[in-house]
Amino acid sequence: GQNIDQPTEMTATEGAIVQINCTYQTSGFNGLFWYQQHAGEAPTFLSYNVLDGLEEKGRFSSFLSRSKGYSYLLLKELQMKDSASYLCAVMDSNYQLIWGAGTKLIIKP
Amino acid sequence: GAVVSQHPSWVICKSGTSVKIECRSLDFQATTMFWYRQFPKQSLMLMATSNEGSKATYEQGVEKDKFLINHASLTLSTLTVTSAHPEDSSFYICSASRGAGGADTQYFGPGTRLTVL
């Protein structure tokens, strides 16, 4: 079966760095997405990785290793507004998005 | 940009009535649109995928006669919840993709919160 694993919840301190991991097992691979979802709101697109390596976009970076079926989202200089759920999703060989359950990130002052 | 709007943002209706939710891609043509449902503190659940001009593909367990989807143009898809019941109360979110079959980034609308009394 297809499976996406990410931690249920993480806590970090304002100004610090946090890494949210995602491992996946899917039938085929056409890229991995990270989305941010604030409580009561719809997800917003953060990043897309299809090749191995690190993609940096401001305070957020996303890494992919296809051979390991692994990705992480790195958030630097954490701000209180970064408190949200972070969703990992993999596009399989049929271009279907397989969603992880999301990681709830709690930022403390 | 890639902006997707949804209307209405929230709706309260009586049991047995039908509710229509619109999803529009404002600045791009959406070959594929997706409808999701999300219950509190749960992950997104894909309900159906629709391609412009063709019938929607429903996920297992989603009643196509209850959740009617129309993707009439490259910028508009509608979801109609027919004969809504309290258990249909949920957060309904659409997303749109430029690529056929969803082979592209999905951009989400702001969601519609449905409460059925």
mmCIF file of N, CA, C and O in Angstrom, chain B residues 6-76:
data_model
loop_
_atom_site.group_PDB
_atom_site.id
_atom_site.type_symbol
_atom_site.label_atom_id
_atom_site.label_comp_id
_atom_site.label_asym_id
_atom_site.label_seq_id
_atom_site.Cartn_x
_atom_site.Cartn_y
_atom_site.Cartn_z
ATOM 1 N N GLN B 6 -13.227 30.430 -3.376
ATOM 2 C CA GLN B 6 -14.368 29.574 -3.092
ATOM 3 C C GLN B 6 -15.497 30.433 -2.567
ATOM 4 O O GLN B 6 -15.273 31.398 -1.829
ATOM 5 N N HIS B 7 -16.702 30.022 -2.921
ATOM 6 C CA HIS B 7 -17.859 30.759 -2.430
ATOM 7 C C HIS B 7 -19.005 29.796 -2.188
ATOM 8 O O HIS B 7 -19.276 28.932 -3.035
ATOM 9 N N PRO B 8 -19.684 29.866 -1.060
ATOM 10 C CA PRO B 8 -19.465 30.816 0.029
ATOM 11 C C PRO B 8 -18.346 30.353 0.963
ATOM 12 O O PRO B 8 -17.861 29.242 0.848
ATOM 13 N N SER B 9 -17.936 31.226 1.866
ATOM 14 C CA SER B 9 -16.918 30.860 2.849
ATOM 15 C C SER B 9 -17.509 29.981 3.934
ATOM 16 O O SER B 9 -16.823 29.123 4.490
ATOM 17 N N TRP B 10 -18.752 30.274 4.263
ATOM 18 C CA TRP B 10 -19.422 29.417 5.246
ATOM 19 C C TRP B 10 -20.917 29.410 4.945
ATOM 20 O O TRP B 10 -21.446 30.354 4.367
ATOM 21 N N VAL B 11 -21.554 28.360 5.292
ATOM 22 C CA VAL B 11 -22.992 28.242 5.048
ATOM 23 C C VAL B 11 -23.621 27.375 6.132
ATOM 24 O O VAL B 11 -23.045 26.369 6.546
ATOM 25 N N ILE B 12 -24.777 27.830 6.570
ATOM 26 C CA ILE B 12 -25.581 27.073 7.521
ATOM 27 C C ILE B 12 -26.897 26.754 6.834
ATOM 28 O O ILE B 12 -27.531 27.654 6.272
ATOM 29 N N CYS B 13 -27.297 25.500 6.864
ATOM 30 C CA CYS B 13 -28.549 25.140 6.193
ATOM 31 C C CYS B 13 -29.304 24.120 7.017
ATOM 32 O O CYS B 13 -28.761 23.504 7.945
ATOM 33 N N LYS B 14 -30.559 23.949 6.668
ATOM 34 C CA LYS B 14 -31.401 22.974 7.348
ATOM 35 C C LYS B 14 -31.202 21.593 6.720
ATOM 36 O O LYS B 14 -30.897 21.468 5.517
ATOM 37 N N SER B 15 -31.406 20.588 7.513
ATOM 38 C CA SER B 15 -31.300 19.213 7.017
ATOM 39 C C SER B 15 -32.280 18.985 5.873
ATOM 40 O O SER B 15 -33.424 19.429 5.928
ATOM 41 N N GLY B 16 -31.801 18.352 4.815
ATOM 42 C CA GLY B 16 -32.652 18.052 3.667
ATOM 43 C C GLY B 16 -32.507 19.027 2.514
ATOM 44 O O GLY B 16 -32.967 18.740 1.403
ATOM 45 N N THR B 17 -31.875 20.150 2.759
ATOM 46 C CA THR B 17 -31.687 21.113 1.679
ATOM 47 C C THR B 17 -30.401 20.808 0.923
ATOM 48 O O THR B 17 -29.564 20.019 1.367
ATOM 49 N N SER B 18 -30.261 21.439 -0.247
ATOM 50 C CA SER B 18 -29.054 21.263 -1.058
ATOM 51 C C SER B 18 -28.209 22.523 -0.996
ATOM 52 O O SER B 18 -28.741 23.627 -0.906
ATOM 53 N N VAL B 19 -26.927 22.341 -1.051
ATOM 54 C CA VAL B 19 -25.989 23.461 -0.950
ATOM 55 C C VAL B 19 -25.000 23.385 -2.099
ATOM 56 O O VAL B 19 -24.435 22.324 -2.370
ATOM 57 N N LYS B 20 -24.803 24.499 -2.756
ATOM 58 C CA LYS B 20 -23.850 24.548 -3.867
ATOM 59 C C LYS B 20 -22.638 25.373 -3.473
ATOM 60 O O LYS B 20 -22.764 26.486 -2.959
ATOM 61 N N ILE B 21 -21.456 24.829 -3.727
ATOM 62 C CA ILE B 21 -20.197 25.521 -3.439
ATOM 63 C C ILE B 21 -19.462 25.725 -4.760
ATOM 64 O O ILE B 21 -19.320 24.790 -5.549
ATOM 65 N N GLU B 22 -19.000 26.938 -4.974
ATOM 66 C CA GLU B 22 -18.265 27.255 -6.205
ATOM 67 C C GLU B 22 -16.771 27.360 -5.944
ATOM 68 O O GLU B 22 -16.344 27.880 -4.923
ATOM 69 N N CYS B 23 -16.009 26.894 -6.905
ATOM 70 C CA CYS B 23 -14.553 26.990 -6.841
ATOM 71 C C CYS B 23 -14.075 27.601 -8.149
ATOM 72 O O CYS B 23 -14.391 27.097 -9.228
ATOM 73 N N ARG B 24 -13.326 28.687 -8.049
ATOM 74 C CA ARG B 24 -12.852 29.366 -9.254
ATOM 75 C C ARG B 24 -11.344 29.575 -9.227
ATOM 76 O O ARG B 24 -10.796 29.978 -8.198
ATOM 77 N N SER B 25 -10.695 29.302 -10.334
ATOM 78 C CA SER B 25 -9.294 29.687 -10.488
ATOM 79 C C SER B 25 -9.302 31.069 -11.122
ATOM 80 O O SER B 25 -9.869 31.270 -12.178
ATOM 81 N N LEU B 26 -8.704 32.039 -10.433
ATOM 82 C CA LEU B 26 -8.862 33.435 -10.840
ATOM 83 C C LEU B 26 -7.848 33.891 -11.873
ATOM 84 O O LEU B 26 -8.136 34.777 -12.680
ATOM 85 N N ASP B 27 -6.666 33.329 -11.857
ATOM 86 C CA ASP B 27 -5.629 33.845 -12.749
ATOM 87 C C ASP B 27 -4.919 32.756 -13.536
ATOM 88 O O ASP B 27 -3.830 32.979 -14.069
ATOM 89 N N PHE B 28 -5.557 31.607 -13.621
ATOM 90 C CA PHE B 28 -4.985 30.560 -14.465
ATOM 91 C C PHE B 28 -6.100 29.594 -14.868
ATOM 92 O O PHE B 28 -7.174 29.580 -14.269
ATOM 93 N N GLN B 29 -5.816 28.823 -15.882
ATOM 94 C CA GLN B 29 -6.794 27.837 -16.338
ATOM 95 C C GLN B 29 -6.535 26.509 -15.639
ATOM 96 O O GLN B 29 -5.423 25.973 -15.697
ATOM 97 N N ALA B 30 -7.545 26.014 -14.986
ATOM 98 C CA ALA B 30 -7.429 24.799 -14.189
ATOM 99 C C ALA B 30 -7.968 23.612 -14.973
ATOM 100 O O ALA B 30 -9.174 23.407 -15.050
ATOM 101 N N THR B 31 -7.063 22.836 -15.524
ATOM 102 C CA THR B 31 -7.480 21.641 -16.256
ATOM 103 C C THR B 31 -8.132 20.639 -15.312
ATOM 104 O O THR B 31 -9.081 19.947 -15.671
ATOM 105 N N THR B 32 -7.591 20.576 -14.104
ATOM 106 C CA THR B 32 -8.098 19.622 -13.120
ATOM 107 C C THR B 32 -8.435 20.347 -11.826
ATOM 108 O O THR B 32 -7.690 21.218 -11.396
ATOM 109 N N MET B 33 -9.564 19.989 -11.257
ATOM 110 C CA MET B 33 -9.936 20.528 -9.942
ATOM 111 C C MET B 33 -10.246 19.362 -9.006
ATOM 112 O O MET B 33 -10.689 18.298 -9.448
ATOM 113 N N PHE B 34 -9.974 19.576 -7.746
ATOM 114 C CA PHE B 34 -10.133 18.543 -6.737
ATOM 115 C C PHE B 34 -11.048 19.059 -5.626
ATOM 116 O O PHE B 34 -11.015 20.241 -5.279
ATOM 117 N N TRP B 35 -11.813 18.156 -5.070
ATOM 118 C CA TRP B 35 -12.648 18.504 -3.917
ATOM 119 C C TRP B 35 -12.236 17.633 -2.738
ATOM 120 O O TRP B 35 -12.156 16.406 -2.855
ATOM 121 N N TYR B 36 -11.977 18.304 -1.608
ATOM 122 C CA TYR B 36 -11.575 17.635 -0.388
ATOM 123 C C TYR B 36 -12.588 17.938 0.710
ATOM 124 O O TYR B 36 -13.277 18.952 0.686
ATOM 125 N N ARG B 37 -12.570 17.084 1.710
ATOM 126 C CA ARG B 37 -13.355 17.325 2.919
ATOM 127 C C ARG B 37 -12.388 17.135 4.088
ATOM 128 O O ARG B 37 -11.518 16.256 4.057
ATOM 129 N N GLN B 38 -12.565 17.944 5.099
ATOM 130 C CA GLN B 38 -11.702 17.826 6.272
ATOM 131 C C GLN B 38 -12.532 18.003 7.521
ATOM 132 O O GLN B 38 -13.145 19.057 7.739
ATOM 133 N N PHE B 39 -12.528 16.968 8.363
ATOM 134 C CA PHE B 39 -13.198 17.050 9.658
ATOM 135 C C PHE B 39 -12.195 17.592 10.674
ATOM 136 O O PHE B 39 -10.984 17.493 10.469
ATOM 137 N N PRO B 40 -12.690 18.163 11.767
ATOM 138 C CA PRO B 40 -11.804 18.790 12.755
ATOM 139 C C PRO B 40 -10.675 17.870 13.200
ATOM 140 O O PRO B 40 -10.884 16.703 13.520
ATOM 141 N N LYS B 41 -9.488 18.423 13.161
ATOM 142 C CA LYS B 41 -8.280 17.739 13.630
ATOM 143 C C LYS B 41 -7.972 16.463 12.844
ATOM 144 O O LYS B 41 -7.265 15.583 13.345
ATOM 145 N N GLN B 42 -8.504 16.374 11.625
ATOM 146 C CA GLN B 42 -8.192 15.236 10.773
ATOM 147 C C GLN B 42 -7.530 15.728 9.502
ATOM 148 O O GLN B 42 -7.540 16.914 9.190
ATOM 149 N N SER B 43 -6.940 14.798 8.775
ATOM 150 C CA SER B 43 -6.242 15.191 7.559
ATOM 151 C C SER B 43 -7.232 15.374 6.415
ATOM 152 O O SER B 43 -8.406 15.008 6.510
ATOM 153 N N LEU B 44 -6.749 15.953 5.347
ATOM 154 C CA LEU B 44 -7.566 16.144 4.149
ATOM 155 C C LEU B 44 -8.017 14.798 3.602
ATOM 156 O O LEU B 44 -7.260 13.839 3.584
ATOM 157 N N MET B 45 -9.253 14.759 3.128
ATOM 158 C CA MET B 45 -9.736 13.551 2.488
ATOM 159 C C MET B 45 -10.233 13.910 1.093
ATOM 160 O O MET B 45 -11.155 14.719 0.940
ATOM 161 N N LEU B 46 -9.593 13.337 0.088
ATOM 162 C CA LEU B 46 -9.996 13.613 -1.286
ATOM 163 C C LEU B 46 -11.355 12.980 -1.547
ATOM 164 O O LEU B 46 -11.562 11.799 -1.270
ATOM 165 N N MET B 47 -12.267 13.790 -2.079
ATOM 166 C CA MET B 47 -13.591 13.281 -2.413
ATOM 167 C C MET B 47 -13.664 12.908 -3.893
ATOM 168 O O MET B 47 -14.181 11.853 -4.250
ATOM 169 N N ALA B 48 -13.171 13.814 -4.739
ATOM 170 C CA ALA B 48 -13.304 13.572 -6.173
ATOM 171 C C ALA B 48 -12.344 14.449 -6.951
ATOM 172 O O ALA B 48 -11.891 15.486 -6.460
ATOM 173 N N THR B 49 -12.060 13.992 -8.149
ATOM 174 C CA THR B 49 -11.206 14.727 -9.083
ATOM 175 C C THR B 49 -12.024 15.017 -10.326
ATOM 176 O O THR B 49 -12.690 14.115 -10.856
ATOM 177 N N SER B 50 -11.969 16.251 -10.797
ATOM 178 C CA SER B 50 -12.739 16.551 -12.012
ATOM 179 C C SER B 50 -11.866 17.241 -13.045
ATOM 180 O O SER B 50 -11.058 18.100 -12.718
ATOM 181 N N ASN B 51 -12.045 16.823 -14.265
ATOM 182 C CA ASN B 51 -11.388 17.443 -15.399
ATOM 183 C C ASN B 51 -12.438 18.178 -16.222
ATOM 184 O O ASN B 51 -13.566 17.701 -16.362
ATOM 185 N N GLU B 52 -12.060 19.319 -16.723
ATOM 186 C CA GLU B 52 -12.987 20.168 -17.467
ATOM 187 C C GLU B 52 -13.640 19.404 -18.602
ATOM 188 O O GLU B 52 -12.970 18.751 -19.402
ATOM 189 N N GLY B 53 -14.961 19.442 -18.599
ATOM 190 C CA GLY B 53 -15.727 18.844 -19.687
ATOM 191 C C GLY B 53 -15.992 17.367 -19.538
ATOM 192 O O GLY B 53 -16.628 16.773 -20.414
ATOM 193 N N SER B 54 -15.518 16.748 -18.487
ATOM 194 C CA SER B 54 -15.779 15.312 -18.317
ATOM 195 C C SER B 54 -16.324 15.030 -16.919
ATOM 196 O O SER B 54 -16.304 15.896 -16.055
ATOM 197 N N LYS B 55 -16.794 13.820 -16.739
ATOM 198 C CA LYS B 55 -17.378 13.456 -15.448
ATOM 199 C C LYS B 55 -16.296 13.344 -14.389
ATOM 200 O O LYS B 55 -15.166 12.940 -14.677
ATOM 201 N N ALA B 56 -16.686 13.656 -13.184
ATOM 202 C CA ALA B 56 -15.738 13.589 -12.075
ATOM 203 C C ALA B 56 -15.450 12.135 -11.710
ATOM 204 O O ALA B 56 -16.289 11.246 -11.896
ATOM 205 N N THR B 57 -14.259 11.924 -11.176
ATOM 206 C CA THR B 57 -13.882 10.607 -10.655
ATOM 207 C C THR B 57 -13.961 10.672 -9.145
ATOM 208 O O THR B 57 -13.263 11.467 -8.505
ATOM 209 N N TYR B 58 -14.820 9.840 -8.571
ATOM 210 C CA TYR B 58 -15.049 9.876 -7.130
ATOM 211 C C TYR B 58 -14.186 8.844 -6.418
ATOM 212 O O TYR B 58 -13.945 7.751 -6.930
ATOM 213 N N GLU B 59 -13.752 9.186 -5.226
ATOM 214 C CA GLU B 59 -13.001 8.247 -4.404
ATOM 215 C C GLU B 59 -13.967 7.224 -3.808
ATOM 216 O O GLU B 59 -15.171 7.460 -3.673
ATOM 217 N N GLN B 60 -13.381 6.115 -3.444
ATOM 218 C CA GLN B 60 -14.192 5.050 -2.864
ATOM 219 C C GLN B 60 -14.898 5.539 -1.605
ATOM 220 O O GLN B 60 -14.289 6.203 -0.752
ATOM 221 N N GLY B 61 -16.170 5.216 -1.523
ATOM 222 C CA GLY B 61 -16.944 5.598 -0.348
ATOM 223 C C GLY B 61 -17.625 6.947 -0.460
ATOM 224 O O GLY B 61 -18.398 7.312 0.434
ATOM 225 N N VAL B 62 -17.370 7.679 -1.531
ATOM 226 C CA VAL B 62 -18.017 8.977 -1.725
ATOM 227 C C VAL B 62 -19.179 8.792 -2.688
ATOM 228 O O VAL B 62 -18.996 8.312 -3.803
ATOM 229 N N GLU B 63 -20.380 9.165 -2.239
ATOM 230 C CA GLU B 63 -21.571 8.955 -3.060
ATOM 231 C C GLU B 63 -21.691 10.022 -4.139
ATOM 232 O O GLU B 63 -21.908 11.206 -3.844
ATOM 233 N N LYS B 64 -21.579 9.625 -5.377
ATOM 234 C CA LYS B 64 -21.619 10.600 -6.461
ATOM 235 C C LYS B 64 -23.006 11.211 -6.659
ATOM 236 O O LYS B 64 -23.118 12.320 -7.185
ATOM 237 N N ASP B 65 -24.054 10.511 -6.228
ATOM 238 C CA ASP B 65 -25.393 11.089 -6.356
ATOM 239 C C ASP B 65 -25.670 12.108 -5.258
ATOM 240 O O ASP B 65 -26.610 12.892 -5.360
ATOM 241 N N LYS B 66 -24.873 12.054 -4.223
ATOM 242 C CA LYS B 66 -25.064 12.986 -3.116
ATOM 243 C C LYS B 66 -24.168 14.217 -3.297
ATOM 244 O O LYS B 66 -24.566 15.329 -2.985
ATOM 245 N N PHE B 67 -22.994 13.990 -3.795
ATOM 246 C CA PHE B 67 -22.038 15.078 -4.004
ATOM 247 C C PHE B 67 -21.858 15.260 -5.524
ATOM 248 O O PHE B 67 -21.034 14.602 -6.151
ATOM 249 N N LEU B 68 -22.639 16.177 -6.063
ATOM 250 C CA LEU B 68 -22.634 16.391 -7.510
ATOM 251 C C LEU B 68 -21.555 17.401 -7.879
ATOM 252 O O LEU B 68 -21.507 18.493 -7.332
ATOM 253 N N ILE B 69 -20.729 17.017 -8.811
ATOM 254 C CA ILE B 69 -19.633 17.894 -9.221
ATOM 255 C C ILE B 69 -19.772 18.222 -10.694
ATOM 256 O O ILE B 69 -19.985 17.354 -11.526
ATOM 257 N N ASN B 70 -19.642 19.521 -10.973
ATOM 258 C CA ASN B 70 -19.687 19.993 -12.352
ATOM 259 C C ASN B 70 -18.463 20.855 -12.621
ATOM 260 O O ASN B 70 -18.198 21.788 -11.882
ATOM 261 N N HIS B 71 -17.734 20.519 -13.655
ATOM 262 C CA HIS B 71 -16.537 21.290 -14.008
ATOM 263 C C HIS B 71 -16.769 21.828 -15.416
ATOM 264 O O HIS B 71 -16.249 21.305 -16.392
ATOM 265 N N ALA B 72 -17.572 22.881 -15.474
ATOM 266 C CA ALA B 72 -18.100 23.347 -16.751
ATOM 267 C C ALA B 72 -17.097 24.132 -17.580
ATOM 268 O O ALA B 72 -17.224 24.216 -18.802
ATOM 269 N N SER B 73 -16.123 24.721 -16.923
ATOM 270 C CA SER B 73 -15.155 25.521 -17.667
ATOM 271 C C SER B 73 -13.787 25.350 -17.029
ATOM 272 O O SER B 73 -13.639 24.714 -15.989
ATOM 273 N N LEU B 74 -12.793 25.940 -17.649
ATOM 274 C CA LEU B 74 -11.435 25.815 -17.129
ATOM 275 C C LEU B 74 -11.173 26.686 -15.908
ATOM 276 O O LEU B 74 -10.072 26.674 -15.357
ATOM 277 N N THR B 75 -12.180 27.424 -15.485
ATOM 278 C CA THR B 75 -11.991 28.266 -14.305
ATOM 279 C C THR B 75 -13.050 28.054 -13.234
ATOM 280 O O THR B 75 -13.022 28.714 -12.195
ATOM 281 N N LEU B 76 -13.971 27.130 -13.462
ATOM 282 C CA LEU B 76 -15.062 26.971 -12.505
ATOM 283 C C LEU B 76 -15.445 25.506 -12.313
ATOM 284 O O LEU B 76 -15.671 24.774 -13.275
#
